[in-house]
XYZ file of C-alpha atoms in Angstrom:
584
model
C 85.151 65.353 -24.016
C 86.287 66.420 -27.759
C 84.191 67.039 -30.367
C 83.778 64.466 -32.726
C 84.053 66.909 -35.423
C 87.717 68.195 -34.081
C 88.547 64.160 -33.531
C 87.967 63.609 -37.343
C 90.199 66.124 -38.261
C 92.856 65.839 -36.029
C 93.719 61.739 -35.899
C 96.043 62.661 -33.888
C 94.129 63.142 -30.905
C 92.761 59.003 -31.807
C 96.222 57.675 -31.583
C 98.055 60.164 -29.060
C 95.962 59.535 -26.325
C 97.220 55.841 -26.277
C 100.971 56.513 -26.643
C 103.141 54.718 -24.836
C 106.619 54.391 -24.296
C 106.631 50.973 -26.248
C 105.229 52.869 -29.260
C 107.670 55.492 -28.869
C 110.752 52.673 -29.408
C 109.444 51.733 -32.423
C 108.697 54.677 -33.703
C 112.275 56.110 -33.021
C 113.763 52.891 -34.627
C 111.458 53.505 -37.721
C 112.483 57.016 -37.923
C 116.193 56.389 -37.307
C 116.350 53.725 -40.319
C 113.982 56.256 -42.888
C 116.345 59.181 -41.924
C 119.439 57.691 -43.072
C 117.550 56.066 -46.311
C 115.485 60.306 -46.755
C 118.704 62.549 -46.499
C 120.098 61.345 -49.974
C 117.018 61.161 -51.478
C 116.184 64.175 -50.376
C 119.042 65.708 -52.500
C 118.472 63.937 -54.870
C 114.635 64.627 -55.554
C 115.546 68.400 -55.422
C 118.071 68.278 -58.114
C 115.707 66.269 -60.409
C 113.029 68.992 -59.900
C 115.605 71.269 -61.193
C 116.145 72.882 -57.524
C 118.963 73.903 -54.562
C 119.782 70.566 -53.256
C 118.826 72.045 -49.295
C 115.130 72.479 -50.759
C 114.572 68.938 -51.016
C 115.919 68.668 -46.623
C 113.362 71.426 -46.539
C 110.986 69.386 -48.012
C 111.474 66.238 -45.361
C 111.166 68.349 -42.375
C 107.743 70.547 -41.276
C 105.692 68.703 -43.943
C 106.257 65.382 -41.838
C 105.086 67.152 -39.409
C 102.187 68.471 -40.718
C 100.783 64.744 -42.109
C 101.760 63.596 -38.562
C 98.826 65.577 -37.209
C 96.028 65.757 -39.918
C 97.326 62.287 -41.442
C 95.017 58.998 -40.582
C 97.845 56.220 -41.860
C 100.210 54.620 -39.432
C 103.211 54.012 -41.710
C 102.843 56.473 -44.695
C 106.094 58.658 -44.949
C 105.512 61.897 -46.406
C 108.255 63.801 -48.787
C 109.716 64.543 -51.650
C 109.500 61.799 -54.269
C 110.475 61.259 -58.213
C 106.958 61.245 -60.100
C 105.826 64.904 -57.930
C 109.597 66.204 -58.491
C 109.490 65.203 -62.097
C 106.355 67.158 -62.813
C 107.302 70.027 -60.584
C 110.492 70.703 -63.131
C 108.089 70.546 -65.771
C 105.856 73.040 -64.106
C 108.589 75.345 -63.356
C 110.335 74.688 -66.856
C 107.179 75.936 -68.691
C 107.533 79.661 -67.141
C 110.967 79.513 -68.736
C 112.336 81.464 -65.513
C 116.674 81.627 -65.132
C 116.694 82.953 -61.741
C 117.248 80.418 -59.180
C 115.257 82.951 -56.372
C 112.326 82.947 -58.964
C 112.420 79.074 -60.065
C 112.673 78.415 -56.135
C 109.759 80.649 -55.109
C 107.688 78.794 -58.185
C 108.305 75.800 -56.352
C 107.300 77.378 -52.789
C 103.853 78.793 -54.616
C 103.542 75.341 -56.187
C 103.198 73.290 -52.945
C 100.910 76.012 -51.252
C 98.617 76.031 -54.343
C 98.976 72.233 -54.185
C 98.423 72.068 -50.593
C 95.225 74.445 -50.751
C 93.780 72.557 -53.451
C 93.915 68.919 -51.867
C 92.753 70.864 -48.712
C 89.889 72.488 -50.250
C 89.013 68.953 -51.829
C 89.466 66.860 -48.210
C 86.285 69.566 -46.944
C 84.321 69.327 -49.670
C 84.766 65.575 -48.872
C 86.084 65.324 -52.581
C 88.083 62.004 -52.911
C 86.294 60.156 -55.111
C 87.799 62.316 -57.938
C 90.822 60.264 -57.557
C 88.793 57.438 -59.328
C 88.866 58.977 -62.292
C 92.160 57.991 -63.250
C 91.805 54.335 -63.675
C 94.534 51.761 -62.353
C 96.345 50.959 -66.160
C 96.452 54.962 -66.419
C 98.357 54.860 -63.551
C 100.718 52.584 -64.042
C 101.206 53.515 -67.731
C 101.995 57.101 -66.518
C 104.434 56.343 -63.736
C 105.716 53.377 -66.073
C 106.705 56.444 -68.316
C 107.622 58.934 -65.848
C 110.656 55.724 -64.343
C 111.830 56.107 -68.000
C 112.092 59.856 -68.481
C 113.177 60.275 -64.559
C 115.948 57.937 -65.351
C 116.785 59.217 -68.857
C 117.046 62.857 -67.434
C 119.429 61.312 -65.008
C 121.770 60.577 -67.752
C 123.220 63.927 -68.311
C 125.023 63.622 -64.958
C 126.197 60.122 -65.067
C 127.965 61.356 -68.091
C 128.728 64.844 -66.856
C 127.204 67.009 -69.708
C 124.108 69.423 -70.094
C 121.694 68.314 -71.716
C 117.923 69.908 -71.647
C 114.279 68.547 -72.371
C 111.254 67.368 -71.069
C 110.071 64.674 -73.397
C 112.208 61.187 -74.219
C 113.025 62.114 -77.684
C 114.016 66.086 -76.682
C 116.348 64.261 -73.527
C 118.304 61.353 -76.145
C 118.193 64.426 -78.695
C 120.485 67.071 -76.086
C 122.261 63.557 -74.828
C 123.760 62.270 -78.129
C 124.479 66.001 -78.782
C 126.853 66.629 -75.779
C 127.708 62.795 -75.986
C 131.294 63.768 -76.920
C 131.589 65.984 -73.427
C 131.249 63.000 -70.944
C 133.045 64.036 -68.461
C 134.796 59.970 -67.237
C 135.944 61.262 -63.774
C 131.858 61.843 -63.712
C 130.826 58.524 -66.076
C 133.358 56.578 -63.491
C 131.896 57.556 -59.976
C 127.981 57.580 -61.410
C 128.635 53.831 -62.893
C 130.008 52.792 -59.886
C 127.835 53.815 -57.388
C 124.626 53.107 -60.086
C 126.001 49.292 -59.905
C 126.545 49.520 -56.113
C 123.386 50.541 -55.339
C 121.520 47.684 -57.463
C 123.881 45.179 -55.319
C 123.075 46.699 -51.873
C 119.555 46.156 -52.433
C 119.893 42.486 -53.663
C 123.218 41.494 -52.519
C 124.080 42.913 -49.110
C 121.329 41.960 -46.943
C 121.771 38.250 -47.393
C 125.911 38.555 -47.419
C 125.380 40.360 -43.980
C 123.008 37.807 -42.673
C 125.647 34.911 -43.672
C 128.247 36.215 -41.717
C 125.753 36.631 -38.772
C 124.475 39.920 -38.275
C 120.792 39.922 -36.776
C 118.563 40.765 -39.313
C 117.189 44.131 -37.974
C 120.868 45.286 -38.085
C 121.064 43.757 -41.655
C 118.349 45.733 -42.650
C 119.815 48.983 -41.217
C 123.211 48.642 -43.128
C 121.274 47.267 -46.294
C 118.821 50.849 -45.826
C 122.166 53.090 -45.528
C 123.729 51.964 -48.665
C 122.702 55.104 -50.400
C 124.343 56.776 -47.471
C 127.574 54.818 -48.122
C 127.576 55.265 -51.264
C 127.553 59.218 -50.789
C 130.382 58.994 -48.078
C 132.318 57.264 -50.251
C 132.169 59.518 -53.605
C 132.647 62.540 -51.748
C 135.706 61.396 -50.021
C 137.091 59.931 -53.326
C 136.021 63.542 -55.091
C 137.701 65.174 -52.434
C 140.672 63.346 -51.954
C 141.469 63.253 -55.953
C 140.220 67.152 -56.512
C 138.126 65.804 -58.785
C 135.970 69.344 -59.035
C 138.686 70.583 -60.452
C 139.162 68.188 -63.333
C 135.325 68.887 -64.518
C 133.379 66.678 -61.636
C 129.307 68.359 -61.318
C 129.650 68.687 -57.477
C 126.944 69.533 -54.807
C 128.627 72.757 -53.802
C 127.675 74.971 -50.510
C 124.813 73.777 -49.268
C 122.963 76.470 -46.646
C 123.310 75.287 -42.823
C 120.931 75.990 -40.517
C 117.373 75.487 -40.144
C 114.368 75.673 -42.676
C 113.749 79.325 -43.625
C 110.468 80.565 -42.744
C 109.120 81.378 -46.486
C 105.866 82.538 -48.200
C 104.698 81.762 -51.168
C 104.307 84.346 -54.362
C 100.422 86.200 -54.803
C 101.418 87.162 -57.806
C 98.015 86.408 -59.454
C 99.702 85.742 -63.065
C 102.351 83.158 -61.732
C 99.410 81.475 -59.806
C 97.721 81.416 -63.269
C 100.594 79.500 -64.740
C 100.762 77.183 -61.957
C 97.469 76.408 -61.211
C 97.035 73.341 -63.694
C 100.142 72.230 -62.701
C 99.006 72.448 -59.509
C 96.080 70.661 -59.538
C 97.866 67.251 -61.432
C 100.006 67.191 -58.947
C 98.016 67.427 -56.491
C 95.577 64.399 -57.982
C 98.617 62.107 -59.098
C 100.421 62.737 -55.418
C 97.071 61.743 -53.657
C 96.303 58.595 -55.940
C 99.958 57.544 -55.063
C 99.908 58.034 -51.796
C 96.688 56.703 -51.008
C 97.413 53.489 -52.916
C 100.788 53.050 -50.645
C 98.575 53.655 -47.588
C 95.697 51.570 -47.792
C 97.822 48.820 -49.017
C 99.828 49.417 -45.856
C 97.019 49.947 -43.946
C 94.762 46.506 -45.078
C 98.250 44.721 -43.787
C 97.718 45.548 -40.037
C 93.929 45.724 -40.406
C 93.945 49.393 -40.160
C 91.789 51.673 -42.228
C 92.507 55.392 -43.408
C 89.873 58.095 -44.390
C 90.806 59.150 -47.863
C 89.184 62.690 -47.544
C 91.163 63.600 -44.555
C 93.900 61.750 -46.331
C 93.721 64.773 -48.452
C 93.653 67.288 -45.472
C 97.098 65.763 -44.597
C 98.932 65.916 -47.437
C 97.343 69.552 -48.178
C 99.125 70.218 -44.453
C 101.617 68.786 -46.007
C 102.379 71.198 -48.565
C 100.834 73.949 -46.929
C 104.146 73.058 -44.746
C 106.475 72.958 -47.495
C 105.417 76.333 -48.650
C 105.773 78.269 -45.490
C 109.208 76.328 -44.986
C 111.591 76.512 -47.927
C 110.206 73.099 -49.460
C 108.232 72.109 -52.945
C 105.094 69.901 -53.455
C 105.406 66.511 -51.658
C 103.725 63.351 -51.033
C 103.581 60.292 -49.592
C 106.300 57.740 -50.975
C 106.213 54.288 -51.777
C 109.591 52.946 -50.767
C 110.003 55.269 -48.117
C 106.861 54.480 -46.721
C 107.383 50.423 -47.324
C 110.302 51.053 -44.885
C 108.867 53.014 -43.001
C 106.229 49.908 -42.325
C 109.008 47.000 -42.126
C 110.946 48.753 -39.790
C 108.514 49.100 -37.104
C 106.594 52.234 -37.525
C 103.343 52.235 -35.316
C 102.067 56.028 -35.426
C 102.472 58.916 -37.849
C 104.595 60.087 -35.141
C 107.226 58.161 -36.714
C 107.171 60.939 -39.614
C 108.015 63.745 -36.997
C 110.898 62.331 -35.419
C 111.940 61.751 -38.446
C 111.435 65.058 -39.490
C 113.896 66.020 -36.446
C 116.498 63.735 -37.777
C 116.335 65.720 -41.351
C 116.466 69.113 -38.896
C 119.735 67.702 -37.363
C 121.085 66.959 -40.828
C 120.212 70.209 -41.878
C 122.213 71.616 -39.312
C 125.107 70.131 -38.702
C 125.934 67.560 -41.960
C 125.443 69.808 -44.648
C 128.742 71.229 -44.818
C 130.062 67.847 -45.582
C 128.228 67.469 -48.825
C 130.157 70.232 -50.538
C 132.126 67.867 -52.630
C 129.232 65.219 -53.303
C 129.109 64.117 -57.008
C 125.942 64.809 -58.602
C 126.323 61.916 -60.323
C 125.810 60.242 -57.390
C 122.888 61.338 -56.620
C 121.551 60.626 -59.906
C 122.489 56.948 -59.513
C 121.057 57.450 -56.400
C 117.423 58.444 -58.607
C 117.877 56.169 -61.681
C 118.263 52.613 -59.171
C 114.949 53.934 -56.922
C 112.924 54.644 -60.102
C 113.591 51.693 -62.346
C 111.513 50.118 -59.792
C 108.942 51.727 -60.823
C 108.873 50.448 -64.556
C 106.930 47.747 -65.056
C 106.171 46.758 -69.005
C 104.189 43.552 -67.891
C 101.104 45.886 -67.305
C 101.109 45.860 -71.421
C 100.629 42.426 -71.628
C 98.323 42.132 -68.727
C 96.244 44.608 -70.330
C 96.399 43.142 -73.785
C 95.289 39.768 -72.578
C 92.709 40.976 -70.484
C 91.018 43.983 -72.177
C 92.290 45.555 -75.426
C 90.686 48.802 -74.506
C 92.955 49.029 -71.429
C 96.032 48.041 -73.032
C 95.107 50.865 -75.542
C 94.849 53.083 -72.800
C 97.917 52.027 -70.786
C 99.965 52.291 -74.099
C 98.528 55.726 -75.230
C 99.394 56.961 -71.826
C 103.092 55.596 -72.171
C 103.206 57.189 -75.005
C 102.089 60.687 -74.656
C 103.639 60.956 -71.484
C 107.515 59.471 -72.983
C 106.761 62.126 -76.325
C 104.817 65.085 -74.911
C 105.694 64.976 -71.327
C 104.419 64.378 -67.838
C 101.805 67.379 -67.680
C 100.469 66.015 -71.224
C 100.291 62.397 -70.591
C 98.429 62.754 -66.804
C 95.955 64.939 -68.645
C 95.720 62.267 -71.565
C 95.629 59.821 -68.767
C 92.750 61.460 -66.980
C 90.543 62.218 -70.332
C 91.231 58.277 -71.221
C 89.999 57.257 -67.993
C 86.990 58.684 -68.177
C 86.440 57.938 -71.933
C 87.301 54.220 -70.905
C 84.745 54.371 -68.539
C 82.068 55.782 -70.898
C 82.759 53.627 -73.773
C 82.749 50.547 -71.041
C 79.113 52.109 -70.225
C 77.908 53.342 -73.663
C 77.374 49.618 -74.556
C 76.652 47.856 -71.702
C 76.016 43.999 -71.574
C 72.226 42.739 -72.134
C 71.305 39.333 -71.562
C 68.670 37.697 -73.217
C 67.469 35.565 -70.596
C 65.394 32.556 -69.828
C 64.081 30.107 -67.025
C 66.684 27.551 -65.886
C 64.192 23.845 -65.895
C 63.048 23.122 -62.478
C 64.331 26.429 -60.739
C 63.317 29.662 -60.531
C 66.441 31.420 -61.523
C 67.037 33.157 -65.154
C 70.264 32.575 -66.702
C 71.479 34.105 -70.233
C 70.318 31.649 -73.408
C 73.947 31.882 -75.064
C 75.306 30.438 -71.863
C 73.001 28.065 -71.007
C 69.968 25.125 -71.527
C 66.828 27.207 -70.320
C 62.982 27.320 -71.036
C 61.385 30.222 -73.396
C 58.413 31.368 -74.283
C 57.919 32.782 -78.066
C 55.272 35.263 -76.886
C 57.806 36.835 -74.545
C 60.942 38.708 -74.453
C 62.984 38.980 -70.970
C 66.435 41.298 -71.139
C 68.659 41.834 -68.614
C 70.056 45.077 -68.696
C 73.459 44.671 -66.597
C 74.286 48.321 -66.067
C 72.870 51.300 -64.435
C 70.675 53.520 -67.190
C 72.101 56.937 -67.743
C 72.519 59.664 -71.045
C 75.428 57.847 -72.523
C 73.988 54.396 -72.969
C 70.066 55.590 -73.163
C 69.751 55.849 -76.594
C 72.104 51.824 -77.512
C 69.499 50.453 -75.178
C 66.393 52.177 -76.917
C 67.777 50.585 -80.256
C 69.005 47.345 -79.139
C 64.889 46.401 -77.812
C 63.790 47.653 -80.813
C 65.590 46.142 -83.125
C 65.002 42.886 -81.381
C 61.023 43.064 -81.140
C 61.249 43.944 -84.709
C 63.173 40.864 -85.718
C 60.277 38.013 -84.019
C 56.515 38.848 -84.294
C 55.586 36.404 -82.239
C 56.714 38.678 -78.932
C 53.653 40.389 -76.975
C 55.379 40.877 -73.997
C 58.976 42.717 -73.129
C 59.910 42.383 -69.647
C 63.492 44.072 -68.549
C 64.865 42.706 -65.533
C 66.632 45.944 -63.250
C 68.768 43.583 -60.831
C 71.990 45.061 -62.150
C 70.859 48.363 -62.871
C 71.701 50.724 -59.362
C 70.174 54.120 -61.595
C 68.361 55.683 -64.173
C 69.045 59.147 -64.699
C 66.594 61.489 -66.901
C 68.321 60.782 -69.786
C 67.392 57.617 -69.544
C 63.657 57.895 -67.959
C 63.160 59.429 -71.303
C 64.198 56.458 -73.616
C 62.424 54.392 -71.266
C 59.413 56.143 -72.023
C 59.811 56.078 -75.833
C 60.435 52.518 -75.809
C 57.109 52.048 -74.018
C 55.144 54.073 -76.563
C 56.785 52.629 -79.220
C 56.327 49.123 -77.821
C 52.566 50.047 -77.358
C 52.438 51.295 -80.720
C 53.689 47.868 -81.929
C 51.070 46.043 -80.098
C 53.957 45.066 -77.160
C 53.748 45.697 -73.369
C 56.510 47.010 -71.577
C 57.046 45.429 -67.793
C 59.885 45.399 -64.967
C 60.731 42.987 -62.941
C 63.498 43.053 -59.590
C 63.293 47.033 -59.526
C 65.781 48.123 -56.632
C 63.836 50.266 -54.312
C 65.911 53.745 -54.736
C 65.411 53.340 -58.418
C 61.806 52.342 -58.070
C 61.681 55.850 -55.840
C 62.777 57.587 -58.357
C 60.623 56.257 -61.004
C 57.707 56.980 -58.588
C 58.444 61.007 -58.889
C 57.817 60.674 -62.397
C 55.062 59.992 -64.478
C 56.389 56.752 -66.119
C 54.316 54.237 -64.379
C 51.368 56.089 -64.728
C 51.973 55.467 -68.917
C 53.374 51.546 -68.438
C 51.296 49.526 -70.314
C 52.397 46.228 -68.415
C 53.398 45.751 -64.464
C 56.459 45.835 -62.296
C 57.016 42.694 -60.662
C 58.866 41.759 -57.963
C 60.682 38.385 -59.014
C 61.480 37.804 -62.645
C 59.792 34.415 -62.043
C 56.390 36.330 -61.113
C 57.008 38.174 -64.933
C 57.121 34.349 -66.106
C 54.410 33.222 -64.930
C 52.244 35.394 -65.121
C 53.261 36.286 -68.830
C 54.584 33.013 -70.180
C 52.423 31.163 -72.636
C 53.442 28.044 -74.397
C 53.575 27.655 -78.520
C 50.882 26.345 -80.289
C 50.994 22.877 -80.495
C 52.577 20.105 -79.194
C 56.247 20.149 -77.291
C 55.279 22.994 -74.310
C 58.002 25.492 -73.550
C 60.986 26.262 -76.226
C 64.241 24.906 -74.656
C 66.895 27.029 -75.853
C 70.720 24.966 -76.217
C 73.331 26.518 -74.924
């Protein structure tokens, strides 16, 4: 029998013990089909993260591994991808290190620091953190990081250097070294750029037309990268193009991973810790987003905390195996699903497919045009930009579309470390602002029912000797003190109120903060001549409320039904026409 405990972290002792040799095909078919799409986006990813195109193989092979065992998602296929690689150039370019050895062993210290961090947080069952960055954040930040990915592209469709990590720094060192383009270089990069948007509209239907089946469309319309690669590097070959100025790929190490360790140097872990830890949050948000999504499709479920312990395996992987920070990837991992993929172990024979690569193909990618590979980048990550979240969020909520464009912003002027941070620190300022003024209802009794509806919204009955509010958030220290004013500015506007009754359905807490301004409001109430009641306390708050000495000091009840607060407080106005009926 195996511990429960050892079952939660290890998933792979769930869905091992039912593999089968039908699960095995289609996980070998999966794996055969991401393999072919990985190995040039593998190269690819590395070079954008400013690293030896073999680190990025290294990078596809023990980590899959790794999320195969401590993973809990069927079809999520762990890797390099653009947004981590992006930010792990940036992390790298900030310790202004030459050396490739150095910038390469940055990158090995990054994913283990990664990797122990999203560990340590999967323990500490810690994945709830991941909710502070709010959905527009996101997609204003990898909106941004599309553009600057496929700006920083540029410099090799064109064939020049160029240097920065911010839009206007990258246009800046472009339009300098704009007379340089290299057109053997602007030639091949153009071409396979507009190739590779065909293949993935184009070719699968052509192929289908002429009467392929569509599993084998889908295989040739998943290789196109691969084709496109063969190609170029047979035409750079063939034409000496390397030497007429062509950026080429150049010796790329055969063999298998090297067995690495990351730096202790306690200084460089200084510099990389903050790094570090973004990553490590925007990697998790991403992949967790591809994998429930994935997941919800099949009716499958994954555990986000040991989500974390996976991808920490991950990079703990990466680190001890010539790689840099990973995560899971959206396109990869959409392909991944289509084509079949029924356990994680889909991600290890995958990884064996990247091994065999490693070993025996890399000698063939000595004349491979960068430039291709940075088509290769600029057609996967312009999928990524999406502007309609701007006008989603400005027709929905102007405080999102401030934050979604602030985040686009900062991240296109400042770069990717400063906009995630400015995208974290506007999440949660979005969220207290959203909370700081929260939504009270003055409410009264719908005719002929017993339910209380807001009297801006609708025709309901009042009473002029009592005041019922609806406070429609939970009570805590940043929206204490707008509720303490908002009563008593209201009881201080009609003289005729005696009674104050707040109805708690919405609110889930009240926090001492708040126990405090509920307690001035009573005296202050009771000073006026007012009493202060409840009604539809939820029982944890009600618990809470016990502990203190609030109820003791209430001058009116708590009642269980807002209805029992009506009638027992309600009185009519003097005079004829019985309740006030207040128009919507």
């Amino acid at each position: 029998m195996i511990p429960p405990a050892l079952r939660r972290y290890l998933p792979i002792l769930d869905w091992g013990a039912a593999y089968d040799r039908r699960t095995f095909e289609a996980d070998g078919l999966a794996a055969v089909i991401v393999t072919i799409m990985l190995i040039p986006q593998s190269l690819a990813y590395a070079l954008l993260a400013g690293l030896p195109a073999e680190m990025g193989l290294y990078a596809s092979i023990l980590p899959l591994v790794g999320y195969a065992v401590f993973g809990t998602s069927r079809a999520l296929a762990v890797g390099p991808v653009a947004v981590v690689s992006l930010m792990t150039a940036a992390a790298i370019g900030n310790l202004g290190l030459t050396d490739p050895r150095a910038m390469a062993l940055a990158a090995i210290t990054l994913a283990f620091l990664s990797g122990v961090f999203l560990m340590a947080m999967g323990f500490l069952r810690l994945g709830f953190v991941a909710n502070f960055l709010s959905h527009p954040v996101i997609a204003g930040f990898i909106t941004a990081s599309g553009i600057l990915i496929a700006t920083s592209q540029l410099k090799h469709i064109l064939g020049v250097t160029a240097h920065g990590h911010t839009l206007p720094d990258l246009l800046s060192s472009l339009w300098a070294h704009l007379p340089e383009t290299n057109f053997w270089a602007l030639g091949i990069g153009v071409a396979a750029t507009a190739f590779l948007f065909w293949v993935r509209k184009g070719l699968k239907p052509l192929l289908l037309g002429w009467g392929l089946p569509p599993r084998l469309a889908d295989i040739l319309t998943k290789a196109g990268p691969v084709a496109a690669v063969v190609v170029t590097t047979l035409v750079a070959w063939g034409l000496g193009l390397a030497d007429r100025g062509l950026s080429i790929v150049g010796d790329v190490p055969r063999g298998l991973p090297p067995a690495t360790l990351p730096s202790f140097d306690l200084e460089l872990w200084g510099a990389l810790i903050g790094s570090a830890v973004l990553i490590s949050i925007i990697g998790f948000v991403e992949s967790v987003s591809v994998a429930q999504t994935l997941a919800a499709k099949k009716r499958q479920r994954i555990v986000p905390d040991q989500e974390l312990i996976g991808l920490g395996a991950s990079n703990v992987a990466a680190s001890v195996s010539g790689g840099y920070p990973v995560t899971g990837g959206f396109a990869r991992s959409v392909v991944n699903f289509d084509a079949g993929a029924a356990t994680p172990a889909a991600g290890a024979f995958t990884a064996i497919g990247i091994l065999l690569a490693a070993m025996f193909l890399t000698p063939l990618l000595y004349f491979l045009p960068t430039a291709t590979l940075a088509a290769t980048i600029i057609v996967a990550v312009l999928s990524l930009v999406d502007f309609s979240i701007l006008k989603t969020a400005w027709g929905y909520s102007k405080a999102d579309f401030v934050a979604v464009a602030a985040t686009i912003a900062l991240t296109l002027g400042f770069g990717v470390e400063a906009g995630v941070s400015a995208g974290v620190a506007l999440s949660i300022l979005l969220y207290l602002y959203k909370t700081s003024r929260p939504h009270v209802a003055e409410v009264g009794l719908v005719p002929g029912t017993q339910h209380f509806r807001n009297i801006r919204r609708h025709r309901v009955e009042t009473a002029p000797n009592l005041l019922t509010l609806r406070i429609d958030e939970s009570l805590y220290f940043a929206n204490a003190r707008f509720m303490e004013d908002y009563i008593l500015d209201r009881v201080t506007r009609d003289d005729q109120i005696r009674d104050v009754v707040l109805q708690f359905s919405a609110v889930n807490e009240v926090d001492l903060s708040a126990l405090e301004s509920l307690e001035a409001i009573a005296s202050r109430l009771q000073d006026m001549g007012l009493r202060l009641h409840l009604s539809e306390v939820k029982g944890p708050v009600m618990d809470r409320l016990k502990r203190s000495h609030f109820l003791e000091h209430l001058t009116g009840e708590v009642f269980l039904s807002q209805y029992d607060a009506w009638a027992r407080l309600a009185r009519p106005p003097e005079g004829p026409g019985g309740l006030a009926r207040a128009a919507e």
